Coordinates of C-alpha atoms in Angstrom, one line a residue:
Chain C
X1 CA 59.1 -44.2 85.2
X2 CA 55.9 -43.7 83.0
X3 CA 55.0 -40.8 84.8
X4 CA 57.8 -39.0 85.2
X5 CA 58.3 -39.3 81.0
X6 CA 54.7 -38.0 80.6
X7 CA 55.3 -35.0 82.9
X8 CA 59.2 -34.3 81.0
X9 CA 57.3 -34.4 77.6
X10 CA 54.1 -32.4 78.5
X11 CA 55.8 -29.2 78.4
X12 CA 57.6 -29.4 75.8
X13 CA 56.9 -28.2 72.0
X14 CA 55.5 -30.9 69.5
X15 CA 59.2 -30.3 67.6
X16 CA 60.9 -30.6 70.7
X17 CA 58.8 -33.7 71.7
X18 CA 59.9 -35.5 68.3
X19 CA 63.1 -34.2 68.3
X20 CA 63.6 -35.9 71.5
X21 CA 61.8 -39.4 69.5
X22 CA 65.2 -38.6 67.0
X23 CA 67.1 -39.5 69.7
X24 CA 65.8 -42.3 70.7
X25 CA 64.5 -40.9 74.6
X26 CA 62.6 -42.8 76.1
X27 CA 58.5 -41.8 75.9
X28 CA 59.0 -39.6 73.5
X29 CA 57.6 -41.5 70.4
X30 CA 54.7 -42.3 72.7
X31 CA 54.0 -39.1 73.2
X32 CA 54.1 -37.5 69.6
X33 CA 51.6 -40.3 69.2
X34 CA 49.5 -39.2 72.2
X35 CA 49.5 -35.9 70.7
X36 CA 48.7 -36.5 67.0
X37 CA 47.3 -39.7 67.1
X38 CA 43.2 -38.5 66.7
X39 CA 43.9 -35.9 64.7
X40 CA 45.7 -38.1 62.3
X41 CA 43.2 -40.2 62.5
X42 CA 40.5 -37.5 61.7
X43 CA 42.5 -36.4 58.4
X44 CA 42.5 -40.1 57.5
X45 CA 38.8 -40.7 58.0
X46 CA 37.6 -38.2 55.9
X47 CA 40.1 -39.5 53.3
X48 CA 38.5 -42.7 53.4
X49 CA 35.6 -43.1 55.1
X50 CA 36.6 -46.2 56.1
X51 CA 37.3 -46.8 60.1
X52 CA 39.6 -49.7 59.8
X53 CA 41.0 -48.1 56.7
X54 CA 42.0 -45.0 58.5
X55 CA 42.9 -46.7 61.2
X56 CA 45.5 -48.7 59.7
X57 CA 46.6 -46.2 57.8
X58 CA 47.6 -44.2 61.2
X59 CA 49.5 -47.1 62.1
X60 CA 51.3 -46.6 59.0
X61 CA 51.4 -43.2 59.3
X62 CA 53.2 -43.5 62.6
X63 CA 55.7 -46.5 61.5
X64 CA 57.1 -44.0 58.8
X65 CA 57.6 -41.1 61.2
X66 CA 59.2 -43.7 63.4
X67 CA 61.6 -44.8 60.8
X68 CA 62.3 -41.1 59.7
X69 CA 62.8 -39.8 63.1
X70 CA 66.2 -39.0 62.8
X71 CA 65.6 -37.4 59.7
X72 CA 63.2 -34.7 61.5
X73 CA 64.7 -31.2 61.5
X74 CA 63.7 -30.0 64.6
X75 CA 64.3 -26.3 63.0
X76 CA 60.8 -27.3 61.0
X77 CA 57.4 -27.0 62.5
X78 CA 56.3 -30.7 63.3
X79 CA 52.5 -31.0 62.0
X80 CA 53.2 -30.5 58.4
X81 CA 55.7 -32.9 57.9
X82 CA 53.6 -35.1 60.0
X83 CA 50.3 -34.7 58.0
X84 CA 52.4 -35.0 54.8
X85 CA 53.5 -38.0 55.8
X86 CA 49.5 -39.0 56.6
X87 CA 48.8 -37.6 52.8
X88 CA 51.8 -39.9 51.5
X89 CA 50.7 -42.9 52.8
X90 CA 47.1 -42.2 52.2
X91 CA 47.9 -41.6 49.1
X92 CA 49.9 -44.9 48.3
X93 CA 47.2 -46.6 49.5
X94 CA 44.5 -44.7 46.7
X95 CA 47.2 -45.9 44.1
X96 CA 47.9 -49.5 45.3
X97 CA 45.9 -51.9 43.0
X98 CA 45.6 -54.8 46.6
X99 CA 43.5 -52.2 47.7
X100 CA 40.8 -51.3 45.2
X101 CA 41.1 -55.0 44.8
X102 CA 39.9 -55.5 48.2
X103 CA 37.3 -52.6 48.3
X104 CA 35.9 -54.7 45.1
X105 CA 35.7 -58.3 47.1
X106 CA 35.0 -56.9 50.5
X107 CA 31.5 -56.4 49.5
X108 CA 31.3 -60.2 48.8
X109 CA 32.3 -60.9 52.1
X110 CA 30.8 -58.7 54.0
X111 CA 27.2 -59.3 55.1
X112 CA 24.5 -56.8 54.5
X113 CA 24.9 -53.4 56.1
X114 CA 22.2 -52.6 58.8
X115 CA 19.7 -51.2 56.0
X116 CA 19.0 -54.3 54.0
X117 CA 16.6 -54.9 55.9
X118 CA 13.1 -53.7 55.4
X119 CA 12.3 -55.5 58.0
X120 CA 14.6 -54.1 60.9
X121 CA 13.1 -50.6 62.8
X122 CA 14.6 -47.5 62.1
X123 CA 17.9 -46.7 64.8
X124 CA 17.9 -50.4 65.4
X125 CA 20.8 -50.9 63.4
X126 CA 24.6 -51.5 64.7
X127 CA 25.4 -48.5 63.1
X128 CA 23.1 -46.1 64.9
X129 CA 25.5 -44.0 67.2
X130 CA 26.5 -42.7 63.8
X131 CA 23.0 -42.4 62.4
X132 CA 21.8 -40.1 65.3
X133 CA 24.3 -37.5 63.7
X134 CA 22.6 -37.3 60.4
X135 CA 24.1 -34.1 59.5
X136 CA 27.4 -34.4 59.9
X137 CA 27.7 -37.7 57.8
X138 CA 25.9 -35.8 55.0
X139 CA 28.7 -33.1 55.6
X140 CA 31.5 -36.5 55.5
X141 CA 29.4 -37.8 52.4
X142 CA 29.4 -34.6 50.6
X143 CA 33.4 -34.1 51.3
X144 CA 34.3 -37.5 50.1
X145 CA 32.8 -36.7 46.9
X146 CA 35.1 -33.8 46.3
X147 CA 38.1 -34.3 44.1
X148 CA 40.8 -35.2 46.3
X149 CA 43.1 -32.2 46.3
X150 CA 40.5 -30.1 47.3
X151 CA 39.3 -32.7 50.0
X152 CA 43.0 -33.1 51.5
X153 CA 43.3 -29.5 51.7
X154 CA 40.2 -28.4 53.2
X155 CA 40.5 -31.5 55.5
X156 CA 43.8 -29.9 57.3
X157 CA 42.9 -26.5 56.9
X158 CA 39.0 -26.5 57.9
X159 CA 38.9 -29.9 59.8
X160 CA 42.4 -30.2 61.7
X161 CA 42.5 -26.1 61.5
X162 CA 46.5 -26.2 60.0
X163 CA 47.4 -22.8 58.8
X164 CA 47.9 -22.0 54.9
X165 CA 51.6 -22.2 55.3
X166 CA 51.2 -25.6 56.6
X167 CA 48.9 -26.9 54.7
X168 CA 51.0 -25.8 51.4
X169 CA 53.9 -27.9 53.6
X170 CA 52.0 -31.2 54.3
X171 CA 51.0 -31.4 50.7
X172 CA 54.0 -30.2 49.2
X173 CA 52.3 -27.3 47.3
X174 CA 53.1 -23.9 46.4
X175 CA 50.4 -21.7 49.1
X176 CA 49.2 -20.3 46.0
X177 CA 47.6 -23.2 44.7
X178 CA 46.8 -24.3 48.7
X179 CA 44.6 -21.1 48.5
X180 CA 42.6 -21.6 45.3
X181 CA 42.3 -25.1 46.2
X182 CA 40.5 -24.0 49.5
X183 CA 38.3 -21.7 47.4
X184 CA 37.2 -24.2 45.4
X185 CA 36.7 -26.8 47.8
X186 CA 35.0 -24.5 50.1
X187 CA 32.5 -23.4 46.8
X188 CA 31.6 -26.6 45.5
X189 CA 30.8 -27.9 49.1
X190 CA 28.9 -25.0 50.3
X191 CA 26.7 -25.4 46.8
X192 CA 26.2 -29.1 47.4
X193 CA 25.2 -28.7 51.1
X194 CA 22.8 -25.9 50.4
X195 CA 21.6 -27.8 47.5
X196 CA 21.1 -30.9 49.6
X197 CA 19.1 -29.3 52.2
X198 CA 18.9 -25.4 52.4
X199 CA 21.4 -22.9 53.5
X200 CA 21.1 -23.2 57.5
X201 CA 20.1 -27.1 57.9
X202 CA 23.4 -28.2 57.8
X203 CA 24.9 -26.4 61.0
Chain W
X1 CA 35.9 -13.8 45.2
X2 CA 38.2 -11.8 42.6
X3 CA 40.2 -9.8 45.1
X4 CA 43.4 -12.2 45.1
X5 CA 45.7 -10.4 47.4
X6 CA 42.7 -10.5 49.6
X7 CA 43.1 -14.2 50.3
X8 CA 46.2 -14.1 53.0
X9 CA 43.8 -11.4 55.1
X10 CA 40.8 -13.9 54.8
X11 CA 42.4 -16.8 55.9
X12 CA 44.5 -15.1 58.9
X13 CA 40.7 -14.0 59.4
X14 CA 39.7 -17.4 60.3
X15 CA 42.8 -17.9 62.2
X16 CA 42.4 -15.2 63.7
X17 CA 45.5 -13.5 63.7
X18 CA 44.5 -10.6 61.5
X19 CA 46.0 -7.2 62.9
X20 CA 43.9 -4.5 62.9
X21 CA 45.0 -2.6 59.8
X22 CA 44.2 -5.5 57.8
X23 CA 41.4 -6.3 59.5
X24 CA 39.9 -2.7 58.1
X25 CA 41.1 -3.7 54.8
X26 CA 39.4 -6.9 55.0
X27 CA 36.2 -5.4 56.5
X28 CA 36.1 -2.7 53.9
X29 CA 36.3 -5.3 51.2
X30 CA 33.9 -7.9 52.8
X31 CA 31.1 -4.9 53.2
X32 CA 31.3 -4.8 49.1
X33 CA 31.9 -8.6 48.2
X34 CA 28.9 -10.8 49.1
X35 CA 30.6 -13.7 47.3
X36 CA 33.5 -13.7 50.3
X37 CA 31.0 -12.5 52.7
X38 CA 29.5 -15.9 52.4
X39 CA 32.5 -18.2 51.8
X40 CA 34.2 -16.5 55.1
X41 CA 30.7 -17.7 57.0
X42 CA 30.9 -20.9 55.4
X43 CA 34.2 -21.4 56.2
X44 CA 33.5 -20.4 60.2
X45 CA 30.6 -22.5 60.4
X46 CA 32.5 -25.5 58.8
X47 CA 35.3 -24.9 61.8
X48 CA 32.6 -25.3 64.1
X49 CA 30.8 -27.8 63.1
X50 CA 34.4 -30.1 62.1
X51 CA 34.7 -30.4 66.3
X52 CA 32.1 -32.2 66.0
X53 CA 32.3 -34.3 63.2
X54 CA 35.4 -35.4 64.1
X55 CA 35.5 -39.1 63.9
X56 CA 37.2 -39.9 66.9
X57 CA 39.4 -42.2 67.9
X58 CA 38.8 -44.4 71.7
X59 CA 41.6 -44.8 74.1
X60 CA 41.4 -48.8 72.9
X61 CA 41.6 -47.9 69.7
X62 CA 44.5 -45.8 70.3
X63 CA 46.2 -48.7 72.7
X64 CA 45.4 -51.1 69.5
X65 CA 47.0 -48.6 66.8
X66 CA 50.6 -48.2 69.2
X67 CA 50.5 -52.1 70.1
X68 CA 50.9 -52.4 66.4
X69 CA 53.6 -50.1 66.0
X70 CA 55.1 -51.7 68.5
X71 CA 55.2 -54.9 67.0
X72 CA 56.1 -53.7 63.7
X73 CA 58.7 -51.9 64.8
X74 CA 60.5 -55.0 66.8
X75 CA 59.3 -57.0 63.8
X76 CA 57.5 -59.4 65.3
X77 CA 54.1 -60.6 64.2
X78 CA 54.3 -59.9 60.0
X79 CA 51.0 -60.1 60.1
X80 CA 50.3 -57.0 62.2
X81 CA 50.8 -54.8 59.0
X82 CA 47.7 -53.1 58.0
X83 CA 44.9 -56.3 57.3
X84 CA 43.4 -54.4 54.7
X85 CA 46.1 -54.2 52.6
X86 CA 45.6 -58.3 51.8
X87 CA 42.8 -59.0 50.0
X88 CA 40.0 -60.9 51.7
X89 CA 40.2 -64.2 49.3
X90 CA 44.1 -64.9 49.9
X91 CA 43.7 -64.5 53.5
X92 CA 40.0 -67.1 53.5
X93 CA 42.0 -69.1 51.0
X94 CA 45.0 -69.0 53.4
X95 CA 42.1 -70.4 56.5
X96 CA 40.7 -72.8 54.0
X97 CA 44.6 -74.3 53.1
X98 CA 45.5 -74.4 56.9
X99 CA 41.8 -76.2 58.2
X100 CA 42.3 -78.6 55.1
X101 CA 45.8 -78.9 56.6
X102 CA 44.9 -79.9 59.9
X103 CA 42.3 -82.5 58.7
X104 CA 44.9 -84.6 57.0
X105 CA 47.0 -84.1 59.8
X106 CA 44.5 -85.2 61.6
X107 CA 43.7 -88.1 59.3
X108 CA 47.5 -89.3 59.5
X109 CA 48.6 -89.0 63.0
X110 CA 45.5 -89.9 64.6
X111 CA 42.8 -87.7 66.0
X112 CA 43.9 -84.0 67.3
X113 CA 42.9 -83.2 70.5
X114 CA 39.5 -81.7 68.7
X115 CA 37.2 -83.6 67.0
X116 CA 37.7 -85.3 63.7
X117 CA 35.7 -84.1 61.2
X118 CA 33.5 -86.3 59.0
X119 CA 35.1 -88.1 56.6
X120 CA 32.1 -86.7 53.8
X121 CA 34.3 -83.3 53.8
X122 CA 33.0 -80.3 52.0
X123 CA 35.0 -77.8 52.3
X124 CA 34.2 -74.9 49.9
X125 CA 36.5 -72.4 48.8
X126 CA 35.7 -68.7 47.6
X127 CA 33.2 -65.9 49.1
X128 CA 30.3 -68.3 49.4
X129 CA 29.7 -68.5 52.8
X130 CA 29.2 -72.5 54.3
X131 CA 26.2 -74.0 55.3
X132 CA 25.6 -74.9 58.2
X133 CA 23.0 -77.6 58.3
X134 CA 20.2 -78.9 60.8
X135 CA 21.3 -78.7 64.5
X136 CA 22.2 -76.5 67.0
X137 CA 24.5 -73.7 67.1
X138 CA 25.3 -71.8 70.6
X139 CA 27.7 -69.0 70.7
X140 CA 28.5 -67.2 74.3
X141 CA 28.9 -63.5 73.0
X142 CA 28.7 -60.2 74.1
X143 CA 28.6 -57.3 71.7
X144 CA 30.1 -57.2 68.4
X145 CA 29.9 -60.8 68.7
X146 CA 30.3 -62.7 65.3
X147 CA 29.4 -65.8 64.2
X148 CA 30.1 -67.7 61.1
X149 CA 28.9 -71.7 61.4
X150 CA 30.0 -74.0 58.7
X151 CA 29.8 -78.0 58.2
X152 CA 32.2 -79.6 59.1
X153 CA 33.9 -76.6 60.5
X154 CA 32.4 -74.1 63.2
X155 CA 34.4 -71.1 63.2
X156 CA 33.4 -68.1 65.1
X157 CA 34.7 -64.8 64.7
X158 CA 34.0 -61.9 67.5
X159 CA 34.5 -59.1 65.7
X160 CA 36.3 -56.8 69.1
X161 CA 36.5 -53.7 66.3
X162 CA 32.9 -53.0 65.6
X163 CA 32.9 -52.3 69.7
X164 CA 35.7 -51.2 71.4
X165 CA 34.0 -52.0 74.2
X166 CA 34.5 -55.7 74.0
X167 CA 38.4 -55.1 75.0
X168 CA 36.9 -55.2 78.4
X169 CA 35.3 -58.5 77.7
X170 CA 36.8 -61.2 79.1
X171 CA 36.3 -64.9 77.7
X172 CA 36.5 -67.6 80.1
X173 CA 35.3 -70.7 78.5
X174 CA 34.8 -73.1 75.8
X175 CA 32.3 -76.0 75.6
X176 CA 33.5 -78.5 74.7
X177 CA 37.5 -77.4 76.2
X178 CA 39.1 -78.5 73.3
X179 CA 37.8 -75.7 71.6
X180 CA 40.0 -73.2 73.5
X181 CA 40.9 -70.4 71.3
X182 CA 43.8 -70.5 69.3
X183 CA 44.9 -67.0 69.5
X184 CA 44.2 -63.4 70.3
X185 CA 44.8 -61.2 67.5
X186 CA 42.9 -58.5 68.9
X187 CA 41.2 -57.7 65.2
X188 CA 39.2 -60.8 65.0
X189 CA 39.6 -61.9 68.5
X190 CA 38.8 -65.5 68.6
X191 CA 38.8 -67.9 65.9
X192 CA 38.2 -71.8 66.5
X193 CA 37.2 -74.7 64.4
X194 CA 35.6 -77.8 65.2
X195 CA 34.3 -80.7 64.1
X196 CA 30.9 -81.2 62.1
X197 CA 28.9 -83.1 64.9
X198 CA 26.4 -80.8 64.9
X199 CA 24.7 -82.5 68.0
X200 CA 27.3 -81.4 69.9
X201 CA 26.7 -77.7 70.3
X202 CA 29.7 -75.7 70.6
X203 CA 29.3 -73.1 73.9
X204 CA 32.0 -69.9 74.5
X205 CA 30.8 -68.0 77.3
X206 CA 31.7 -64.6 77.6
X207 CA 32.0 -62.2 80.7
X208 CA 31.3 -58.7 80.3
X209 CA 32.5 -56.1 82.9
X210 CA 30.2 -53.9 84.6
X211 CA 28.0 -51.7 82.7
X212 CA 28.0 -53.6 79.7
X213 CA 24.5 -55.3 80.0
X214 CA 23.8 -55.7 76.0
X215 CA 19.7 -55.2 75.9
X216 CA 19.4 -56.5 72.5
X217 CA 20.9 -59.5 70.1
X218 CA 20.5 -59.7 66.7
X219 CA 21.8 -62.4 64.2
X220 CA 22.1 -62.1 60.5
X221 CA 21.0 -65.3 58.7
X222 CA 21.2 -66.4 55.2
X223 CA 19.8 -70.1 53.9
X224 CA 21.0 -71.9 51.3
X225 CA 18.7 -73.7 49.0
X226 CA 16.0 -74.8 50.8
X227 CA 13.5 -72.4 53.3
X228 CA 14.3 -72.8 57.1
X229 CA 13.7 -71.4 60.6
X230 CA 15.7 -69.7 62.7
X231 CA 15.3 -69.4 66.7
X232 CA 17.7 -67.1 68.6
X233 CA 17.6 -67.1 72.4
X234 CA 19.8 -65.9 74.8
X235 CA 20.7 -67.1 78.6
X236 CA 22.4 -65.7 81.0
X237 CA 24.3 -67.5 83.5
X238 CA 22.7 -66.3 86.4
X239 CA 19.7 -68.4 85.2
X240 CA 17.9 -66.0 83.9
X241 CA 15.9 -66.6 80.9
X242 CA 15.6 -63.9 77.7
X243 CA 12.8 -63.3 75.8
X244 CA 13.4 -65.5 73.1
X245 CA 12.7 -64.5 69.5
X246 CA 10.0 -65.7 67.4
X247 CA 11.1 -68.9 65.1
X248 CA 11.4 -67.6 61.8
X249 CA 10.8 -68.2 58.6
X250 CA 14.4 -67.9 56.2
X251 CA 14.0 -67.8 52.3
X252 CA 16.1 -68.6 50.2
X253 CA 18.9 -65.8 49.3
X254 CA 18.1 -63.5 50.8
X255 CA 19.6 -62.1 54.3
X256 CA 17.2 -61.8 57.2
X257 CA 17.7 -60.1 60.8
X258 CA 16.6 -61.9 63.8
X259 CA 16.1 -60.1 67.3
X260 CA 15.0 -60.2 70.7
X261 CA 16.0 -58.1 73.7
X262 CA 17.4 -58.8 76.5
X263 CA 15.4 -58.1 80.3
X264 CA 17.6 -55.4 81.2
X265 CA 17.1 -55.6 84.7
X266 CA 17.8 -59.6 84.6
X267 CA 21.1 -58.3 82.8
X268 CA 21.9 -55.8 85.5
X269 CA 21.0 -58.2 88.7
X270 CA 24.4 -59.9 87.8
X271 CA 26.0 -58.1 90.4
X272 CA 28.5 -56.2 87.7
X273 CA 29.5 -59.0 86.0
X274 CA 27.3 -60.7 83.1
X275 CA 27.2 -63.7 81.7
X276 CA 25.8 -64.2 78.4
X277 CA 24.9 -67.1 76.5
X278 CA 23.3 -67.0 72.6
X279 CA 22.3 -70.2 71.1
X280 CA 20.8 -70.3 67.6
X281 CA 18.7 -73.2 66.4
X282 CA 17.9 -73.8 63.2
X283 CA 16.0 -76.2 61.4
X284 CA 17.1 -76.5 57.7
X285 CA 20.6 -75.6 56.1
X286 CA 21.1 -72.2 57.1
X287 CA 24.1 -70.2 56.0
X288 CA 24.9 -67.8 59.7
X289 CA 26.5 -65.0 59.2
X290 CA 26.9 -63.0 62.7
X291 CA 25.6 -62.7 66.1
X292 CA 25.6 -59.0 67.7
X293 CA 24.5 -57.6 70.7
X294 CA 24.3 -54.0 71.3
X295 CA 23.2 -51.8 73.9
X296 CA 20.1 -49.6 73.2
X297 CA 16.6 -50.4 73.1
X298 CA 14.8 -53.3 70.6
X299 CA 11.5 -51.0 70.4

């Protein structure tokens, strides 16, 4: 019964949960999704910035961990191997050639966004549930343009609030190099935001 | 910051799981290091703020995401990978291979239960978008709705992503029948092709549950070579009539956006359940590029 899985899983630990997805239980795979699903999600946005992207990319994200499930030690905590799992296949896609292809033709294909325009009032566009939150797409916008290792690993740590120790698990890193990473990240960021628009406007 | 060793106490700060001798440590150091003082406040207010920045994901989006999974996993449906990873072109070359396909089918064995195209076939390949030329173009849609009109082939996309909404959408018919959709992919949720007799306006009605009354439509048009008008007007089926849009004028090359809004109140007096019907009518060849309706206000 559905809800009788959802109420043996809810108690237990995220390791236990996919532990219990190793061996096949019933529910349990849903569940691990249920859990991480968003916040997956989340990590993969701000990798992208890209919806559909991200989405997909979750769906991949998931397919591995379904695939390595028996290969979880439940001895490990859960969310790093997870997330590194999110960073692999994130990062596949950054390296696979179809897909800057595609980001090239997309544009041809794809008719013009909401502002082109002149024409069209302001908030009138599809787009405007994500216009109303102005600031936090210039905090998005001014993360994308970080280097990558300083974006992934101020995504888990700041955005999806991992600990160090995790973090420097999910990306495979020495928590040395997690820490200056975070440092730097959290510098250049800070200088762009304040530079963008003074020191309080972006909270 | 230049206190290294500082940086496990600083983050364990922010986790908050600093005891309290290292908390004095930290404090002491923080009251003499403005450069951490500020990244630790940065750092806090960027916690606080990611809550909420966080994208989100929708329970349909979530249902979507597993359903693939799903099918992956049991591999059925190859084509349930992620879309993006095939480029645009192979898959509109793939569309254009499959419609050509069907013509000469078509052509062979008689006519298919649709119509039969004329036999002055254009069928162009690549991103340029097809024209559609001087007739009538009517497209039931609700929002998201997305419309791509072509001589000799209609084809209609409604775009169920751009509002998860829409998964509540129910379509329940097809002027004429034989253009019943071919398939439910949930991405691009409907997909049909037709025949080029323009006078014969193609019709999909669409029912949207309850508190989906869209208050605005907008289409994106594009011309081809020539100047022409657009006219966009909705109906719904209770008999109501929208405002319709002003015919307008279409240049050449360049993309223009078309509106009108909807009389809320006419939208809501459908008891729950709407019925919406957008036709576009355009005089001159006129490339169409989508039909949206969204909820919000036009002024």
């Amino acid at each position: 019964m559905r809800g009788e899985e959802i109420a043996r899983y809810e108690k237990l630990s995220d390791e236990a949960a996919m532990a219990a997805c190793g061996r096949d239980e019933p529910g349990a795979f849903d569940e691990v999704f249920r859990r991480f699903a968003a916040r997956v999600f989340g990590y993969l946005y701000h990798m992208t910035r890209d919806r559909e992207l991200a989405r997909d990319l979750v769906q991949e994200t998931f397919l591995r961990v379904h695939r390595a499930r028996e290969r979880y030690d439940s001895g490990r905590p859960l969310k790093p191997w997870l997330f590194r799992i999110a960073a692999n296949a994130c990062a596949d896609v950054r390296r696979s050639w179809i897909e800057r292809l595609a980001r090239r033709t997309r544009s041809l294909f794809q008719p013009p966004s909401g502002g082109a325009d002149p024409a069209a009032p302001a908030g009138q566009r599809p787009d405007a549930r994500a216009e109303r939150d102005v600031i936090g797409e210039r905090l998005r916008a001014e993360l994308a343009r970080l280097p990558p290792a300083y974006r992934e690993a101020m995504i888990l740590r700041d955005l999806e609030g991992l600990t160090c120790a995790e973090v420097a698990a999910a990306l495979g890193k020495p928590l040395g190099t997690v820490l200056s990473l975070l440092k730097r990240g959290r510098d250049r960021l800070r200088v762009r935001l304040e530079a963008a628009g003074g020191k309080e406007s972006w909270v | 910051m230049n206190g290294g060793h500082f940086r496990d106490l600083f983050e364990a700060a922010l986790d908050g799981t600093l005891g309290a001798a290292d908390r004095e440590r930290l404090d002491a150091h923080l009251a003499g290091c403005a450069a951490c003082r500020e990244e630790i406040e940065f750092a806090r207010r960027l916690r606080k703020r990611a809550a909420r920045t966080a994208p989100g994901l929708s329970a349909a989006e979530m249902f979507r995401i597993r359903s693939g999974i799903a099918d992956r996993i049991e591999g059925r449906a190859a084509a349930a990978g992620p879309r993006r990873l095939i480029p645009v072109p192979v898959l509109a070359a793939g569309l254009a291979v499959s419609v050509l396909a069907l013509w000469f089918a078509s052509r062979l064995r008689g006519p298919l239960s649709w119509e039969r195209p004329e036999p002055a076939l254009e069928l162009k390949l690549g991103p340029a978008a097809p024209e559609l030329r001087r007739g009538q173009f009517e497209a039931l849609g609700g929002l998201g709705g997305t419309a791509v009109a072509a001589r000799p082939e209609v084809e209609v996309l409604f775009d169920f992503e751009t509002f998860p909404e829409l998964q509540r959408a129910t379509i329940v018919g097809f002027a004429p029948p034989e253009l019943a959709a071919p398939g439910y992919s949930g991405r691009r949720a409907l997909r049909l092709a037709r025949g080029g007799d323009a006078a014969a306006p193609a019709e999909i009605r669409m029912r949207l549950a309850a508190g989906m009354s869209p208050s605005a439509v907008t289409a994106w048009v594009r011309c081809g070579r020539a100047p022409a008008t657009v006219k966009l007007a909705a109906e719904l089926a209770s008999g109501a009539v929208s405002e319709a849009a002003p015919a307008r004028r279409v240049l050449p090359g360049e993309w223009r956006w078309v509106a009108f809004s909807l009389d809320r109140a006419a939208v809501e007096r459908g008891g729950g359940i709407v019925e919406l019907r957008i036709s576009i009518e355009c005089a001159g060849p006129v490339e169409l590029d989508r039909v949206e309706a969204w909820k919000g206000r036009l002024k």
